[in-house]
mmCIF file of C-alpha atoms in Angstrom:
data_model
loop_
_atom_site.group_PDB
_atom_site.id
_atom_site.type_symbol
_atom_site.label_atom_id
_atom_site.label_comp_id
_atom_site.label_asym_id
_atom_site.label_seq_id
_atom_site.Cartn_x
_atom_site.Cartn_y
_atom_site.Cartn_z
ATOM 1 C CA MET A 300 -45.846 47.753 -39.489
ATOM 2 C CA CYS A 301 -42.053 47.765 -39.868
ATOM 3 C CA ILE A 302 -41.719 49.485 -36.512
ATOM 4 C CA ASP A 303 -43.894 46.818 -34.903
ATOM 5 C CA ASN A 304 -41.728 44.070 -36.396
ATOM 6 C CA MET A 305 -38.615 45.769 -35.086
ATOM 7 C CA ARG A 306 -40.115 45.889 -31.634
ATOM 8 C CA ILE A 307 -40.874 42.182 -31.806
ATOM 9 C CA PHE A 308 -37.287 41.246 -32.660
ATOM 10 C CA MET A 309 -35.651 43.720 -30.292
ATOM 11 C CA ALA A 310 -34.293 42.074 -27.150
ATOM 12 C CA ARG A 311 -36.331 42.851 -24.084
ATOM 13 C CA GLU A 312 -34.352 44.652 -21.395
ATOM 14 C CA ALA A 313 -33.861 42.766 -18.159
ATOM 15 C CA HIS A 314 -35.800 43.916 -15.101
ATOM 16 C CA PRO A 315 -33.652 46.352 -13.088
ATOM 17 C CA GLN A 316 -34.180 44.288 -9.931
ATOM 18 C CA ARG A 317 -33.675 40.872 -11.511
ATOM 19 C CA THR A 318 -30.018 40.397 -10.591
ATOM 20 C CA ALA A 319 -30.523 41.579 -7.023
ATOM 21 C CA ALA A 320 -33.566 39.345 -6.652
ATOM 22 C CA LEU A 321 -31.702 36.281 -7.928
ATOM 23 C CA ILE A 322 -28.900 36.876 -5.451
ATOM 24 C CA SER A 323 -31.364 37.366 -2.617
ATOM 25 C CA ILE A 324 -33.318 34.226 -3.501
ATOM 26 C CA ARG A 325 -30.152 32.163 -3.633
ATOM 27 C CA GLU A 326 -28.874 33.455 -0.299
ATOM 28 C CA HIS A 327 -32.197 32.963 1.514
ATOM 29 C CA VAL A 328 -32.710 29.497 0.038
ATOM 30 C CA ALA A 329 -29.210 28.499 1.143
ATOM 31 C CA ARG A 330 -29.972 29.587 4.735
ATOM 32 C CA LEU A 331 -33.678 28.792 5.138
ATOM 33 C CA GLY A 332 -34.477 26.177 2.526
ATOM 34 C CA THR A 333 -36.453 26.402 -0.695
ATOM 35 C CA VAL A 334 -39.929 27.315 0.586
ATOM 36 C CA GLU A 335 -38.998 29.594 3.503
ATOM 37 C CA GLY A 336 -36.091 31.124 1.604
ATOM 38 C CA GLN A 337 -38.232 32.100 -1.375
ATOM 39 C CA ARG A 338 -40.895 33.514 0.945
ATOM 40 C CA ALA A 339 -38.377 35.588 2.909
ATOM 41 C CA ALA A 340 -36.779 36.940 -0.261
ATOM 42 C CA ARG A 341 -40.223 37.747 -1.670
ATOM 43 C CA GLU A 342 -40.841 40.153 1.199
ATOM 44 C CA LEU A 343 -37.869 42.224 0.024
ATOM 45 C CA PHE A 344 -39.372 42.682 -3.452
ATOM 46 C CA PRO A 345 -43.117 43.258 -2.945
ATOM 47 C CA ALA A 346 -43.527 45.200 -6.211
ATOM 48 C CA ILE A 347 -42.530 42.251 -8.397
ATOM 49 C CA GLY A 348 -45.441 40.432 -10.027
ATOM 50 C CA LYS A 349 -46.114 36.815 -9.105
ATOM 51 C CA PRO A 350 -45.374 35.323 -12.575
ATOM 52 C CA THR A 351 -42.075 37.197 -12.770
ATOM 53 C CA TRP A 352 -41.094 36.156 -9.264
ATOM 54 C CA GLU A 353 -41.876 32.506 -9.901
ATOM 55 C CA GLY A 354 -39.777 32.638 -13.045
ATOM 56 C CA TRP A 355 -36.819 33.999 -11.094
ATOM 57 C CA CYS A 356 -37.207 31.283 -8.476
ATOM 58 C CA ARG A 357 -37.210 28.710 -11.253
ATOM 59 C CA VAL A 358 -33.949 30.150 -12.580
ATOM 60 C CA VAL A 359 -32.352 29.699 -9.174
ATOM 61 C CA ARG A 360 -33.669 26.162 -8.834
ATOM 62 C CA LEU A 361 -32.226 25.199 -12.213
ATOM 63 C CA GLY A 362 -28.874 26.528 -11.121
ATOM 64 C CA ASP A 363 -28.677 29.152 -13.861
ATOM 65 C CA ARG A 364 -26.158 31.584 -12.437
ATOM 66 C CA ALA A 365 -25.146 33.219 -15.700
ATOM 67 C CA ASP A 366 -26.854 36.496 -14.723
ATOM 68 C CA VAL A 367 -25.061 36.939 -11.429
ATOM 69 C CA GLU A 368 -21.653 35.344 -11.951
ATOM 70 C CA PRO A 369 -18.746 37.234 -13.527
ATOM 71 C CA LEU A 370 -18.392 36.820 -17.271
ATOM 72 C CA ALA A 371 -14.967 35.207 -16.980
ATOM 73 C CA GLU A 372 -16.347 32.510 -14.690
ATOM 74 C CA SER A 373 -19.360 31.868 -16.893
ATOM 75 C CA PHE A 374 -17.214 31.375 -19.984
ATOM 76 C CA ALA A 375 -14.196 29.730 -18.422
ATOM 77 C CA VAL A 376 -11.981 27.917 -20.920
ATOM 78 C CA THR A 377 -11.541 24.229 -20.222
ATOM 79 C CA THR A 378 -8.091 22.924 -21.056
ATOM 80 C CA ARG A 379 -7.088 19.329 -21.597
ATOM 81 C CA PRO A 380 -3.595 17.886 -21.371
ATOM 82 C CA ILE A 381 -2.002 16.878 -24.653
ATOM 83 C CA THR A 382 -1.406 13.158 -24.912
ATOM 84 C CA PRO A 383 2.059 12.566 -26.394
ATOM 85 C CA ILE A 384 2.603 9.952 -29.082
ATOM 86 C CA THR A 385 4.223 6.946 -27.475
ATOM 87 C CA ALA A 386 6.182 4.112 -28.990
ATOM 88 C CA GLY A 387 3.129 1.877 -28.797
ATOM 89 C CA VAL A 388 1.190 3.991 -31.320
ATOM 90 C CA GLU A 389 1.500 2.694 -34.873
ATOM 91 C CA LEU A 390 2.069 5.501 -37.352
ATOM 92 C CA ARG A 391 0.571 4.795 -40.755
ATOM 93 C CA GLY A 392 1.436 6.331 -44.094
ATOM 94 C CA PHE A 393 -0.911 8.054 -46.484
ATOM 95 C CA GLU A 394 -1.519 4.869 -48.526
ATOM 96 C CA PHE A 395 -2.454 6.750 -51.688
ATOM 97 C CA ASP A 396 -2.999 3.643 -53.813
ATOM 98 C CA GLN A 397 -5.268 2.074 -51.198
ATOM 99 C CA ARG A 398 -7.392 5.201 -50.919
ATOM 100 C CA ILE A 399 -7.693 5.491 -54.679
ATOM 101 C CA ALA A 400 -8.786 1.851 -54.831
ATOM 102 C CA GLU A 401 -11.431 2.486 -52.169
ATOM 103 C CA MET A 402 -12.726 5.577 -53.987
ATOM 104 C CA ASP A 403 -12.846 3.658 -57.259
ATOM 105 C CA ALA A 404 -14.699 0.754 -55.618
ATOM 106 C CA ALA A 405 -17.208 3.143 -54.053
ATOM 107 C CA ALA A 406 -17.877 4.810 -57.410
ATOM 108 C CA ARG A 407 -18.395 1.448 -59.106
ATOM 109 C CA ALA A 408 -20.755 0.398 -56.322
ATOM 110 C CA LEU A 409 -22.820 3.520 -57.027
ATOM 111 C CA ILE A 410 -22.902 2.575 -60.693
ATOM 112 C CA ASP A 411 -24.217 -0.876 -59.798
ATOM 113 C CA VAL A 412 -26.992 0.733 -57.748
ATOM 114 C CA ALA A 413 -27.926 3.304 -60.388
ATOM 115 C CA TRP A 414 -27.543 0.894 -63.296
ATOM 116 C CA PRO A 415 -27.953 -2.616 -61.858
ATOM 117 C CA VAL A 416 -26.900 -5.853 -63.496
ATOM 118 C CA ASP A 417 -29.567 -8.470 -64.109
ATOM 119 C CA PRO A 418 -28.517 -11.543 -62.063
ATOM 120 C CA GLU A 419 -29.920 -13.874 -64.721
ATOM 121 C CA THR A 420 -28.534 -12.338 -67.894
ATOM 122 C CA ARG A 421 -25.461 -10.743 -66.287
ATOM 123 C CA ARG A 422 -26.156 -7.664 -68.389
ATOM 124 C CA ARG A 423 -27.116 -4.167 -67.366
ATOM 125 C CA GLY A 424 -30.724 -3.272 -67.902
ATOM 126 C CA ARG A 425 -32.554 0.026 -67.597
ATOM 127 C CA VAL A 426 -30.904 2.899 -65.735
ATOM 128 C CA LYS A 427 -32.840 3.347 -62.496
ATOM 129 C CA ASN A 428 -31.178 6.513 -61.229
ATOM 130 C CA PRO A 429 -29.633 8.740 -63.924
ATOM 131 C CA MET A 430 -28.489 11.394 -61.448
ATOM 132 C CA LEU A 431 -26.689 8.835 -59.292
ATOM 133 C CA LEU A 432 -25.090 7.326 -62.389
ATOM 134 C CA LYS A 433 -23.864 10.757 -63.438
ATOM 135 C CA ALA A 434 -22.396 11.351 -59.979
ATOM 136 C CA ALA A 435 -20.678 7.954 -60.051
ATOM 137 C CA HIS A 436 -19.085 8.676 -63.423
ATOM 138 C CA ALA A 437 -17.939 12.056 -62.129
ATOM 139 C CA ALA A 438 -16.370 10.294 -59.153
ATOM 140 C CA LEU A 439 -14.510 7.919 -61.466
ATOM 141 C CA ALA A 440 -13.240 10.855 -63.508
ATOM 142 C CA GLN A 441 -12.116 12.616 -60.352
ATOM 143 C CA THR A 442 -10.277 9.514 -59.183
ATOM 144 C CA ALA A 443 -8.506 9.225 -62.521
ATOM 145 C CA GLY A 444 -7.521 12.886 -62.297
ATOM 146 C CA LEU A 445 -6.052 12.366 -58.845
ATOM 147 C CA VAL A 446 -4.003 9.429 -60.111
ATOM 148 C CA VAL A 447 -2.631 11.490 -62.999
ATOM 149 C CA LYS A 448 -1.716 14.404 -60.719
ATOM 150 C CA HIS A 449 -0.047 12.067 -58.252
ATOM 151 C CA GLN A 450 1.993 10.400 -60.973
ATOM 152 C CA GLU A 451 2.933 13.760 -62.457
ATOM 153 C CA ALA A 452 4.304 14.857 -59.105
ATOM 154 C CA ALA A 453 6.054 11.567 -58.368
ATOM 155 C CA TRP A 454 7.415 10.944 -61.864
ATOM 156 C CA SER A 455 8.241 14.198 -63.603
ATOM 157 C CA TYR A 456 8.580 13.408 -67.305
ATOM 158 C CA GLU A 457 11.137 16.141 -67.877
ATOM 159 C CA ARG A 458 13.269 14.902 -64.997
ATOM 160 C CA CYS A 459 13.100 11.291 -66.162
ATOM 161 C CA LEU A 460 14.049 12.344 -69.685
ATOM 162 C CA GLU A 461 17.002 14.318 -68.375
ATOM 163 C CA ARG A 462 18.229 11.362 -66.334
ATOM 164 C CA MET A 463 17.731 9.005 -69.293
ATOM 165 C CA GLU A 464 19.783 11.228 -71.596
ATOM 166 C CA GLU A 465 22.555 11.441 -69.035
ATOM 167 C CA LEU A 466 22.475 7.665 -68.599
ATOM 168 C CA VAL A 467 22.697 7.118 -72.369
ATOM 169 C CA ASP A 468 25.619 9.524 -72.718
ATOM 170 C CA THR A 469 27.491 7.828 -69.892
ATOM 171 C CA ALA A 470 26.845 4.324 -71.221
ATOM 172 C CA SER A 471 27.779 5.355 -74.782
ATOM 173 C CA ALA A 472 31.062 6.794 -73.592
ATOM 174 C CA VAL A 473 31.885 3.584 -71.729
ATOM 175 C CA LEU A 474 31.002 1.375 -74.721
ATOM 176 C CA LYS A 475 32.961 3.569 -77.093
ATOM 177 C CA GLY A 476 36.005 3.267 -74.924
ATOM 178 C CA ALA A 477 35.633 -0.507 -74.683
ATOM 179 C CA GLY A 478 35.559 -0.932 -78.477
ATOM 180 C CA ASP A 479 32.978 -3.755 -78.398
ATOM 181 C CA ARG A 480 30.748 -3.261 -81.460
ATOM 182 C CA GLU A 481 28.484 -6.218 -80.704
ATOM 183 C CA LEU A 482 27.723 -4.987 -77.210
ATOM 184 C CA THR A 483 27.214 -1.466 -78.523
ATOM 185 C CA GLY A 484 24.702 -2.744 -81.090
ATOM 186 C CA LYS A 485 22.727 -4.634 -78.460
ATOM 187 C CA PHE A 486 22.663 -1.560 -76.269
ATOM 188 C CA ILE A 487 21.376 0.652 -79.088
ATOM 189 C CA GLN A 488 18.689 -1.930 -79.922
ATOM 190 C CA ALA A 489 17.553 -2.040 -76.286
ATOM 191 C CA LEU A 490 17.334 1.753 -76.226
ATOM 192 C CA GLY A 491 15.189 1.666 -79.368
ATOM 193 C CA GLU A 492 12.772 -0.770 -77.769
ATOM 194 C CA LEU A 493 12.613 1.404 -74.669
ATOM 195 C CA GLU A 494 11.903 4.483 -76.770
ATOM 196 C CA ALA A 495 9.082 2.690 -78.612
ATOM 197 C CA ARG A 496 7.490 1.640 -75.351
ATOM 198 C CA TRP A 497 7.682 5.157 -73.981
ATOM 199 C CA ALA A 498 6.074 6.528 -77.127
ATOM 200 C CA ASN A 499 2.773 5.618 -75.450
ATOM 201 C CA PRO A 500 1.819 8.783 -73.481
ATOM 202 C CA GLY A 501 0.337 6.651 -70.725
ATOM 203 C CA HIS A 502 3.786 5.419 -69.696
ATOM 204 C CA ARG A 503 4.776 8.968 -68.872
ATOM 205 C CA TYR A 504 2.436 8.787 -65.902
ATOM 206 C CA GLY A 505 3.087 5.186 -64.999
ATOM 207 C CA ARG A 506 -0.235 4.119 -66.519
ATOM 208 C CA GLY A 507 -0.764 2.429 -69.869
ATOM 209 C CA VAL A 508 -3.391 3.706 -72.288
ATOM 210 C CA SER A 509 -5.405 1.078 -74.140
ATOM 211 C CA PRO A 510 -8.362 1.458 -76.517
ATOM 212 C CA ALA A 511 -11.793 1.370 -74.902
ATOM 213 C CA ARG A 512 -13.827 -1.779 -75.378
ATOM 214 C CA ALA A 513 -17.392 -2.737 -74.582
ATOM 215 C CA ALA A 514 -17.869 -4.536 -71.291
ATOM 216 C CA PRO A 515 -19.532 -7.984 -71.460
ATOM 217 C CA ASP A 516 -22.363 -6.874 -69.189
ATOM 218 C CA PHE A 517 -23.715 -4.206 -71.542
#
């Protein structure tokens, strides 16, 4: 049984006279026309069965020349000229914030579909599609992760801290040389307020962190 299956899937070898017959049919048809050309070519291959011969004639009529043309001509590579960027083409930036906003809006739209809001009560009712809701929440989490990674790359906390320390040292040296105690006190107070604000880890990434609260539509 395995041998029979192998025979079924094995490619059938082409008839040894197929290529010569196709060439002959094409040449005779070009000189004598379709009917007379096929008849004249048929006389050169009397041993070929009628169904096989009609199939070869059909190949010629359809213009399939893959069996008789050189391989390079059959698979010729088509090249297209490269269109240069001209001054009239407007180059646009990546627009990271805009894309994040679109992704966030799409995820929230999925949430509204999976967990719709009742137009009368303005509250969410029964979850209609738990799997879609799960996918929407995963999309929101992914968006938040992208924002954090982007901010980490754009605003390195270690680099900002290094620059801040250098700025403080420079300003302190200037104030110390000026001998103005009142101005020095105000400067130290401002630094304390800045330090308290940056104690929130969210500011390290340019995003504030606030406690979660229940939405009014729940």
